[in-house]
PDB file of C-alpha atoms in Angstrom:
ATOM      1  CA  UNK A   1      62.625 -32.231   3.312  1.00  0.00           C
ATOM      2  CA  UNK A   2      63.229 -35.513   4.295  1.00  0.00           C
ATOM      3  CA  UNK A   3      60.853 -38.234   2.857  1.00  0.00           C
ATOM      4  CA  UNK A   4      58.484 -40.257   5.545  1.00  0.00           C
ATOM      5  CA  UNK A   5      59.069 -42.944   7.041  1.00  0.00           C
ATOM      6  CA  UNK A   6      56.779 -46.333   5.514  1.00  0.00           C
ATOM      7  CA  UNK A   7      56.119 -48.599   8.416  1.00  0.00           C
ATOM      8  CA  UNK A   8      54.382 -51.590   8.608  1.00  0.00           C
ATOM      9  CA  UNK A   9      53.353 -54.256  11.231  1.00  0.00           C
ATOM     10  CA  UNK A  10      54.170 -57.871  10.477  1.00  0.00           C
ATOM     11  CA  UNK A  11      52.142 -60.224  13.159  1.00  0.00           C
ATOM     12  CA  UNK A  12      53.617 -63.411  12.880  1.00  0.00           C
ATOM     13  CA  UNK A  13      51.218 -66.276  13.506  1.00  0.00           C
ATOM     14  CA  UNK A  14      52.290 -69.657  14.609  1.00  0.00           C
ATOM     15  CA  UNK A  15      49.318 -72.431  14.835  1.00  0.00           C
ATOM     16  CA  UNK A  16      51.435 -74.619  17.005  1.00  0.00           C
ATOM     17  CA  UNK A  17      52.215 -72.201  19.965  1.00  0.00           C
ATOM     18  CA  UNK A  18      53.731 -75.134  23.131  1.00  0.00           C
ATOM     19  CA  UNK A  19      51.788 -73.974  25.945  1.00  0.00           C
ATOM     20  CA  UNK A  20      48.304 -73.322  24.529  1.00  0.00           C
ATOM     21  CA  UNK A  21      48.400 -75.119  21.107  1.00  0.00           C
ATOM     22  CA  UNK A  22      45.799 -73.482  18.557  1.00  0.00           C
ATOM     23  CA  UNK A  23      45.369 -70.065  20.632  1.00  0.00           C
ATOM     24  CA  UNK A  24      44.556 -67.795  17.790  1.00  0.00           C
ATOM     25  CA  UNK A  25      42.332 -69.763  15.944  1.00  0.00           C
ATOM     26  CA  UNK A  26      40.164 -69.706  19.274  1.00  0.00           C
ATOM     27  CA  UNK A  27      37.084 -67.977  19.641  1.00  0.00           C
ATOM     28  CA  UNK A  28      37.160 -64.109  21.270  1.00  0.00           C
ATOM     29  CA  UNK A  29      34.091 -62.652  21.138  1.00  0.00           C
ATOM     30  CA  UNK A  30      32.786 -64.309  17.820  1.00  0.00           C
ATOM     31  CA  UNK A  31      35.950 -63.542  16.275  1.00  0.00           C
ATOM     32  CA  UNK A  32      39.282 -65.850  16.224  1.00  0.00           C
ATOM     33  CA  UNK A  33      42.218 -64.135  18.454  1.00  0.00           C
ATOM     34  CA  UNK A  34      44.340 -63.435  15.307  1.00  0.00           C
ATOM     35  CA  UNK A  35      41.560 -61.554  14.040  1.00  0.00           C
ATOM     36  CA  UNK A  36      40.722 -59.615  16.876  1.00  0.00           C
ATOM     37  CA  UNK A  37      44.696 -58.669  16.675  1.00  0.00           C
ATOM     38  CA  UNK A  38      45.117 -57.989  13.130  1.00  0.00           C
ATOM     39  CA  UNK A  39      41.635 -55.276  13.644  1.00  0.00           C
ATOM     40  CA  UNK A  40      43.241 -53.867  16.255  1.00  0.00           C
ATOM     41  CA  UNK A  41      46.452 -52.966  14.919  1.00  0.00           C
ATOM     42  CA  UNK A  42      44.856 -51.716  11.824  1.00  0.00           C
ATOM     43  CA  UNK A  43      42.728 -49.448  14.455  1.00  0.00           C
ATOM     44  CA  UNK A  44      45.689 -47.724  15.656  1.00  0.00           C
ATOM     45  CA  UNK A  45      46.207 -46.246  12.111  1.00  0.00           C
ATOM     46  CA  UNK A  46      49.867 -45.917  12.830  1.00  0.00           C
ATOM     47  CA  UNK A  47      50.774 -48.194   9.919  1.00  0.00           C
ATOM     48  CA  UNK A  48      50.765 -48.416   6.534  1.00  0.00           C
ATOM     49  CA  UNK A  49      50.346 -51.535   6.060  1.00  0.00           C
ATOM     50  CA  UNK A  50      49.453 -54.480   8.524  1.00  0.00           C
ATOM     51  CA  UNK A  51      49.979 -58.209   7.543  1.00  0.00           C
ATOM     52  CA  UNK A  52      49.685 -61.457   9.427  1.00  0.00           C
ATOM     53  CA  UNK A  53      52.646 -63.938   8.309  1.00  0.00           C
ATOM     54  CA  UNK A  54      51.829 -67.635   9.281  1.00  0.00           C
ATOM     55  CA  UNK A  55      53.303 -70.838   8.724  1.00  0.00           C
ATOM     56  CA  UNK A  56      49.110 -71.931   8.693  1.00  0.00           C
ATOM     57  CA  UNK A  57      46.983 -72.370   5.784  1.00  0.00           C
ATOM     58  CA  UNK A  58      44.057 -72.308   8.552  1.00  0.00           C
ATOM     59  CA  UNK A  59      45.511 -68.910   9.563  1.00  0.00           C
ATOM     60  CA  UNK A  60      46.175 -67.454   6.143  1.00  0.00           C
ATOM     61  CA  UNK A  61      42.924 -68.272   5.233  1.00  0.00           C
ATOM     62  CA  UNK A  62      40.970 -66.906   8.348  1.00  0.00           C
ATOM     63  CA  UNK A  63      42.668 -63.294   7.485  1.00  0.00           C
ATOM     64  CA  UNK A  64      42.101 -63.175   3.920  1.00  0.00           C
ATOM     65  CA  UNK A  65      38.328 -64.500   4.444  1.00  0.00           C
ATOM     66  CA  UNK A  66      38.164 -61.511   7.137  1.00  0.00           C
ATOM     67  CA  UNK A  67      39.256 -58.939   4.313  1.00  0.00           C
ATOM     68  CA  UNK A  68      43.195 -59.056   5.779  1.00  0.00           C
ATOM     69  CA  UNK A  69      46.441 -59.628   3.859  1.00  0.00           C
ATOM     70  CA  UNK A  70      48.006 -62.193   4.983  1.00  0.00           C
ATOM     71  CA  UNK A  71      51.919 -63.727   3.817  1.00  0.00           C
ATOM     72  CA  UNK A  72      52.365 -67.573   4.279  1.00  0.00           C
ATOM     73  CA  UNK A  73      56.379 -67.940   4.926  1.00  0.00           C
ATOM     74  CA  UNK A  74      58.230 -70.555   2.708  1.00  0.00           C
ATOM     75  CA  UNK A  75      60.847 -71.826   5.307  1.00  0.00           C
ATOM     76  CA  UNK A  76      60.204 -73.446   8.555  1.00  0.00           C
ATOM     77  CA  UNK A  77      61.393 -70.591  11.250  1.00  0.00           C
ATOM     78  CA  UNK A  78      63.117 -70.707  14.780  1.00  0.00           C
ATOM     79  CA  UNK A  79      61.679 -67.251  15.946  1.00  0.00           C
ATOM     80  CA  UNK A  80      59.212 -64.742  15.135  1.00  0.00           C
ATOM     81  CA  UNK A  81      61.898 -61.907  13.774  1.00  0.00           C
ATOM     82  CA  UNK A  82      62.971 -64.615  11.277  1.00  0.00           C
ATOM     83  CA  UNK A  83      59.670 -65.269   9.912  1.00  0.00           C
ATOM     84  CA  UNK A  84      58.816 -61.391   9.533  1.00  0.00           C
ATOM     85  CA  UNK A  85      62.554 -61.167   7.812  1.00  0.00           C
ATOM     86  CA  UNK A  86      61.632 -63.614   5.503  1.00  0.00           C
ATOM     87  CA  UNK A  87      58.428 -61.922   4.247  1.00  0.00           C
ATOM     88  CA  UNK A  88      60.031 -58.080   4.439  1.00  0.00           C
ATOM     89  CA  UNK A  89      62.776 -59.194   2.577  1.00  0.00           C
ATOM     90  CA  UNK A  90      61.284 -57.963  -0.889  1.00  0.00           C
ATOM     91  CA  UNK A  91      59.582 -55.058   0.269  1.00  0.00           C
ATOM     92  CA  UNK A  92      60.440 -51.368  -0.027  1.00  0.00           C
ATOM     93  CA  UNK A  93      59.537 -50.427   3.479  1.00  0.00           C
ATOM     94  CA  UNK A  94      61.838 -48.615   6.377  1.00  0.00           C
ATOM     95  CA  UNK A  95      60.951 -49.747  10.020  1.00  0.00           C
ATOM     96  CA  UNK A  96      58.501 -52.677  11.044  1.00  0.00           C
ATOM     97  CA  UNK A  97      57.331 -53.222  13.846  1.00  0.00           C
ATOM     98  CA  UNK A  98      56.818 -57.072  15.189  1.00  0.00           C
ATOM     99  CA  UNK A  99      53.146 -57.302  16.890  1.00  0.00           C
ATOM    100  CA  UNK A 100      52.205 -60.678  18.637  1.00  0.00           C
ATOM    101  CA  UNK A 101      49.730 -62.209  17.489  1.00  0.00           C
ATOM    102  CA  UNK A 102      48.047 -63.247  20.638  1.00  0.00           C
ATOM    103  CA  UNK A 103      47.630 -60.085  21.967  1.00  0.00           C
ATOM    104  CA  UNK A 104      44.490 -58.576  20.579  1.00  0.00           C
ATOM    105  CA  UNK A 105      44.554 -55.359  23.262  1.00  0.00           C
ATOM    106  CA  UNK A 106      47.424 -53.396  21.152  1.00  0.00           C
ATOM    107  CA  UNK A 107      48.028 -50.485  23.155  1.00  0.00           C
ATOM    108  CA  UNK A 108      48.466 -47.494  20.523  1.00  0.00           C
ATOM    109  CA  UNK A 109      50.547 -44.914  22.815  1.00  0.00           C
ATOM    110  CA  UNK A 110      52.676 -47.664  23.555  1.00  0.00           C
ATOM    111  CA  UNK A 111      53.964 -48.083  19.878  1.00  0.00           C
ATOM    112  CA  UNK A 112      53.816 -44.449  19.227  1.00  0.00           C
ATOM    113  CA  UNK A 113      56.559 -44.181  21.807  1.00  0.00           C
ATOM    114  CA  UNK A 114      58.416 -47.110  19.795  1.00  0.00           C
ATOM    115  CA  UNK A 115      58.261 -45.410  16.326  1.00  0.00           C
ATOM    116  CA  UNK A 116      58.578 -41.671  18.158  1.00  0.00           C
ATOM    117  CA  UNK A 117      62.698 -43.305  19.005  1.00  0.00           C
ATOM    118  CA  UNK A 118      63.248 -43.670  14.991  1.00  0.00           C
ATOM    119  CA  UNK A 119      61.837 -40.161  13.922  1.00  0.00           C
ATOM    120  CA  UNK A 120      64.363 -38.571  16.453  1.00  0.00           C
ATOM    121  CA  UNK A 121      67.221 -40.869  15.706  1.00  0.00           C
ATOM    122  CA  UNK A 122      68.771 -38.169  13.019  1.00  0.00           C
ATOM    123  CA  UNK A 123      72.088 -39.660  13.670  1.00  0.00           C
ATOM    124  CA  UNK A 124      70.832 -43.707  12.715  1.00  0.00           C
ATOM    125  CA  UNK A 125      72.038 -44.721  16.018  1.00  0.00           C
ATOM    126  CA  UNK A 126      69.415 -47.183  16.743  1.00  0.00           C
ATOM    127  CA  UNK A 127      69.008 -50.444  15.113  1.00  0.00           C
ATOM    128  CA  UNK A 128      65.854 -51.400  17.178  1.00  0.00           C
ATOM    129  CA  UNK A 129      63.802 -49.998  19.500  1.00  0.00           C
ATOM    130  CA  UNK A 130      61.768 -52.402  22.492  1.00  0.00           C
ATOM    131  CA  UNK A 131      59.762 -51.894  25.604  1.00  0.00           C
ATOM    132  CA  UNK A 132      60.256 -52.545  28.854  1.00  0.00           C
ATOM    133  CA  UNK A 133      58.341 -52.186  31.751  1.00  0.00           C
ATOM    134  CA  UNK A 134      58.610 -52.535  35.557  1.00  0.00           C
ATOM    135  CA  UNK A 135      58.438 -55.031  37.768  1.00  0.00           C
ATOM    136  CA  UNK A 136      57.094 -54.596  41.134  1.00  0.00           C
ATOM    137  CA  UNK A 137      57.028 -57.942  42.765  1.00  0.00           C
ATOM    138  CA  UNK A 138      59.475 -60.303  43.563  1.00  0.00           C
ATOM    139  CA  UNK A 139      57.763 -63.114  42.247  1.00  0.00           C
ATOM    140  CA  UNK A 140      57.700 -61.246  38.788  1.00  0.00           C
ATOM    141  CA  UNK A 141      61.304 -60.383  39.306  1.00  0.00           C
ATOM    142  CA  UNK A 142      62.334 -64.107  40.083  1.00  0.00           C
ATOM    143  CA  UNK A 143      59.976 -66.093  37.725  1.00  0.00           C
ATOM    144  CA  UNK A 144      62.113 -67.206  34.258  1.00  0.00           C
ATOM    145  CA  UNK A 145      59.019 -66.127  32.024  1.00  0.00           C
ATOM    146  CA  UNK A 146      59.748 -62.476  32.356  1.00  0.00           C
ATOM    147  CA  UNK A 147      62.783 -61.698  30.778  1.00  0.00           C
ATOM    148  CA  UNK A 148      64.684 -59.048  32.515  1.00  0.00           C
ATOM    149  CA  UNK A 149      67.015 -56.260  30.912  1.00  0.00           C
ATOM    150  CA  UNK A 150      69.637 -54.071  31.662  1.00  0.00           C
ATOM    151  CA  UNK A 151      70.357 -50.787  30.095  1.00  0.00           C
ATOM    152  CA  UNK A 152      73.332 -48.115  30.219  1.00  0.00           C
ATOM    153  CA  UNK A 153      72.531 -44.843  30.996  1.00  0.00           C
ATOM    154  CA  UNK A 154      71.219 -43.879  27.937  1.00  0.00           C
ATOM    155  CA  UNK A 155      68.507 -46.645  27.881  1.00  0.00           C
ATOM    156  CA  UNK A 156      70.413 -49.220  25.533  1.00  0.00           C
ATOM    157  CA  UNK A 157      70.132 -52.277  26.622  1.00  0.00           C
ATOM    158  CA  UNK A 158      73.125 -53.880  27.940  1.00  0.00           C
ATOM    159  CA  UNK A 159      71.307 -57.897  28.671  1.00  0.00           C
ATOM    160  CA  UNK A 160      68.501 -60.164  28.638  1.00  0.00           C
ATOM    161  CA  UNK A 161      67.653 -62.688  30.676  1.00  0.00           C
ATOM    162  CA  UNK A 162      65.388 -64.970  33.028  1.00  0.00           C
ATOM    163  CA  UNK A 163      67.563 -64.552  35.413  1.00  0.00           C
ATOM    164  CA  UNK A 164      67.009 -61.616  38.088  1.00  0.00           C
ATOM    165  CA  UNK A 165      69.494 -59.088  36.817  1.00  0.00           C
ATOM    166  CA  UNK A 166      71.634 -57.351  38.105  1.00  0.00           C
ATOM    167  CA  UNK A 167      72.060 -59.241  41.020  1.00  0.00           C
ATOM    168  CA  UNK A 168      71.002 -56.898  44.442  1.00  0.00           C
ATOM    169  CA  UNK A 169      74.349 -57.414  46.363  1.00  0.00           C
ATOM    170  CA  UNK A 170      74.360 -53.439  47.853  1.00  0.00           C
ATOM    171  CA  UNK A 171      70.828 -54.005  49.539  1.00  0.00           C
ATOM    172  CA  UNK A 172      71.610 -50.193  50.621  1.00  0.00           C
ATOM    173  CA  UNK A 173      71.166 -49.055  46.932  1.00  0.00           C
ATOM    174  CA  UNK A 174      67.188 -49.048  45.391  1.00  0.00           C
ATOM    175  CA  UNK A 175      67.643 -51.123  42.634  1.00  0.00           C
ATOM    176  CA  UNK A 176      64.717 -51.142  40.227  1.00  0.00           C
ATOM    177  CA  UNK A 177      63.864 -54.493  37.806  1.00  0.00           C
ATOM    178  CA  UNK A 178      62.285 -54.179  34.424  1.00  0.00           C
ATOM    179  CA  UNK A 179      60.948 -56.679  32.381  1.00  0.00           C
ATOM    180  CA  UNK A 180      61.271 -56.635  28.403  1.00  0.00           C
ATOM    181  CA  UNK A 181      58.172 -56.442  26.818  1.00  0.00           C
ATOM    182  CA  UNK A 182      58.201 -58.405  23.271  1.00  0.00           C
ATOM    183  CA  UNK A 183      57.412 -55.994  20.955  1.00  0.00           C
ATOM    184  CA  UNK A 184      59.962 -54.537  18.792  1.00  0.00           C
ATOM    185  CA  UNK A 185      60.507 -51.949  15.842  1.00  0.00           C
ATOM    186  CA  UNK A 186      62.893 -52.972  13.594  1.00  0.00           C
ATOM    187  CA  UNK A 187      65.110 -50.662  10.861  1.00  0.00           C
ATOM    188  CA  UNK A 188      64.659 -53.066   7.634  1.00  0.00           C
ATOM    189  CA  UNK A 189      68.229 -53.909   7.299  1.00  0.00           C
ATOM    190  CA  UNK A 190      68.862 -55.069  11.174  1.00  0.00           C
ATOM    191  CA  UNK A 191      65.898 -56.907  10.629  1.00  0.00           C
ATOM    192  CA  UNK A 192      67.731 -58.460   7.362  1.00  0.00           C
ATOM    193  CA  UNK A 193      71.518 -58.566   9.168  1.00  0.00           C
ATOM    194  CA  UNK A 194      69.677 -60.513  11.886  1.00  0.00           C
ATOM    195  CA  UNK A 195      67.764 -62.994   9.386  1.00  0.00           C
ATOM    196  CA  UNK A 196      71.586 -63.629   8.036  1.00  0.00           C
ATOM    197  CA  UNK A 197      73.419 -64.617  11.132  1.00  0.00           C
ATOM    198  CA  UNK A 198      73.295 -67.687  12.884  1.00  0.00           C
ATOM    199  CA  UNK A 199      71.940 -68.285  16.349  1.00  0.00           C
ATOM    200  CA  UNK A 200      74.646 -67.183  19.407  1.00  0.00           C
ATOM    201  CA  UNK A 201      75.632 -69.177  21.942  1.00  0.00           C
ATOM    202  CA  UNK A 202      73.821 -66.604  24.522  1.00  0.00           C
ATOM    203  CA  UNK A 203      70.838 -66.589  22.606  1.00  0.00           C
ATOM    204  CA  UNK A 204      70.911 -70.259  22.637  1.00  0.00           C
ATOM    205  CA  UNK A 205      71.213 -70.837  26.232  1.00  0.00           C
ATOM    206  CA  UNK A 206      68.795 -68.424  27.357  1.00  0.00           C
ATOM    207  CA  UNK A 207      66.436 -68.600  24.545  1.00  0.00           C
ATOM    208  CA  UNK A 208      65.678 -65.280  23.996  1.00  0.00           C
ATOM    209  CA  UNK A 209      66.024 -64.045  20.351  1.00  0.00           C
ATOM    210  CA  UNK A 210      67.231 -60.436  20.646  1.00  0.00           C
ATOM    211  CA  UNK A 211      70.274 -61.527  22.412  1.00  0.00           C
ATOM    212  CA  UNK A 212      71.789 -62.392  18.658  1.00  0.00           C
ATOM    213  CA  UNK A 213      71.496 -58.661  18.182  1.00  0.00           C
ATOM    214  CA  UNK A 214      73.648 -57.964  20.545  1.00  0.00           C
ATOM    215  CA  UNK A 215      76.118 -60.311  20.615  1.00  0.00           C
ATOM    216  CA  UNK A 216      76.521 -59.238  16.796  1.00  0.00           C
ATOM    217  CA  UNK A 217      77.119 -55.527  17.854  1.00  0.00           C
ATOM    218  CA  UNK A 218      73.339 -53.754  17.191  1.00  0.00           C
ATOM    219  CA  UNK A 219      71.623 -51.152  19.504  1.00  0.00           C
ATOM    220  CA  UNK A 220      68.550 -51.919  20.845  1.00  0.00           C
ATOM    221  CA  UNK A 221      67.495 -48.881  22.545  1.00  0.00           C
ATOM    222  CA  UNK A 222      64.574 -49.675  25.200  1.00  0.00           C
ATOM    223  CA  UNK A 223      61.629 -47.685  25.818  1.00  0.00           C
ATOM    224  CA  UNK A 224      59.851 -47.365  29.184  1.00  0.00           C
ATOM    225  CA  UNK A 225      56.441 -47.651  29.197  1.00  0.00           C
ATOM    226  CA  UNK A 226      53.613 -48.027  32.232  1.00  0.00           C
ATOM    227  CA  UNK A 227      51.499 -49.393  28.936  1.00  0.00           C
ATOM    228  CA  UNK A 228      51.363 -52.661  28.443  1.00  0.00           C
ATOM    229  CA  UNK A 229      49.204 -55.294  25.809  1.00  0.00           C
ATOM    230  CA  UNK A 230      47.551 -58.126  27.443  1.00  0.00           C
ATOM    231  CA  UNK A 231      48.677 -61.420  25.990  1.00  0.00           C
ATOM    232  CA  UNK A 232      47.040 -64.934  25.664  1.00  0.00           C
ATOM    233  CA  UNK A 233      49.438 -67.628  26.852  1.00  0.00           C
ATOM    234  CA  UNK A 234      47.022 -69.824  28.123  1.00  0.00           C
ATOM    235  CA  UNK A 235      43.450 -70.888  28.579  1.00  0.00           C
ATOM    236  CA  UNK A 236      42.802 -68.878  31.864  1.00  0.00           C
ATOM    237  CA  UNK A 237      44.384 -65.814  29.712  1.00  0.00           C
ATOM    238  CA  UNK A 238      41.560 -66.125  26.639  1.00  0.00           C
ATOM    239  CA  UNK A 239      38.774 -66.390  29.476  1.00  0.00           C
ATOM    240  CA  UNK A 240      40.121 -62.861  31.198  1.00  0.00           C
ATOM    241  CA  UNK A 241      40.449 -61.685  27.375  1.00  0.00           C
ATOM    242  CA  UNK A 242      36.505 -62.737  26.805  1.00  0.00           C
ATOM    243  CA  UNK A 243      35.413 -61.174  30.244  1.00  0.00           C
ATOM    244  CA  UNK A 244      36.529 -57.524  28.447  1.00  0.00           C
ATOM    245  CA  UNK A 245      34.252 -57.322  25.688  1.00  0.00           C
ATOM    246  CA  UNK A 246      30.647 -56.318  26.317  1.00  0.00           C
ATOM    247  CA  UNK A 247      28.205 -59.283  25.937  1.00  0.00           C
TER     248      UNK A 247
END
């Protein structure tokens, strides 16, 4: 019998986040949004271990006060997958799976359909898995903030980007647009392989990290899903986030 697989979520945990600086130290129902998201993962009790990894001593020490364990990284870090390679690097562990931190409203039968791709991979096929979900207007389709992505007929993905893609020239043909929703699972040594390799020139220009997986020859096989997290970009986003907890 083959042994189980040991997963573990890694939410990294930047203070300094551009468009709503100091978002998870802010207040969500008399607990800090990185709080609220490290509980909730643990809820799911899908993992064996949940950590926060921060570049923040006001961070680190908010989880570990809370009873959390919490991993402060050593280097300063581009992206969230290096940060969580980084702290994984040392650890006997098989898939992780990157949470965001500002999204306290984990949705659990979303990332059981994320680790259900690796306990059916028999063959090791899949370097990562991701979500995606679709997009129904064409303001969602056209705005650069969703990031878009194409997959073969098997459901690996063949591109990101902000652009719309592909591009609808056979307006005959129903063309269907799905946007990539940033949560990943990770096997431990893509995660590593993409710690190792410089940022690609696609990557660069559309700023959007899993592109270096590709461009370096991984699989990221995409998972549909009509379930999707609610995340705090901004300051209208952590009122909407308040207004669903019960006074």
């Amino acid at each position: 019998m083959s042994k189980p697989f040991k997963v573990i979520a890694m939410i990294p945990a930047r203070y300094q986040a551009s468009r709503f600086p100091g978002k998870l130290m802010q207040d969500l129902a008399g607990k800090t949004v990185i709080t609220r998201t490290y509980e909730a993962a643990k809820l799911t009790e899908l993992f064996d271990e949940v950590y926060v990894v921060t570049d923040s001593e006001l961070i680190f020490s908010e989880i570990e006060n809370e009873g959390g364990k919490a991993i402060m990284s050593k280097k300063e870090h581009e992206c969230g997958s290096d940060r969580i390679a980084e702290a994984v690097q040392d650890m006997d562990v098989d898939i992780v799976i990157n949470v965001q931190g500002d999204e306290p409203f984990i949705n659990e039968k979303a990332l059981s359909k994320l680790l259900n791709v690796f306990k059916e991979d028999k063959d090791r096929l899949i370097d990562l898995a991701s979500l995606k979900v679709k997009l129904t207007s064409e303001e969602d389709i056209l705005n650069p903030n969703h990031v878009k992505v194409i997959t073969d007929l098997n459901n690996f993905a063949l591109y990101f980007s902000r652009s719309p893609i592909p591009f609808h020239r056979a307006k005959e043909l129903q063309i269907d647009y799905f946007k990539h929703v940033g949560i990943y699972a990770f096997r431990k040594e893509a995660l590593m392989a993409f710690y190792n390799l410089p940022m690609s020139p696609l990557e660069s220009a559309e700023k959007i990290e899993c592109i270096r997986y590709l461009e370096n020859g991984k699989t990221i096989k995409m998972v549909e899903t009509q379930e999707v997290s609610i995340g705090i970009d901004t300051p209208e986003d952590l009122e909407k986030a308040r207004q669903r907890f019960p006074n």
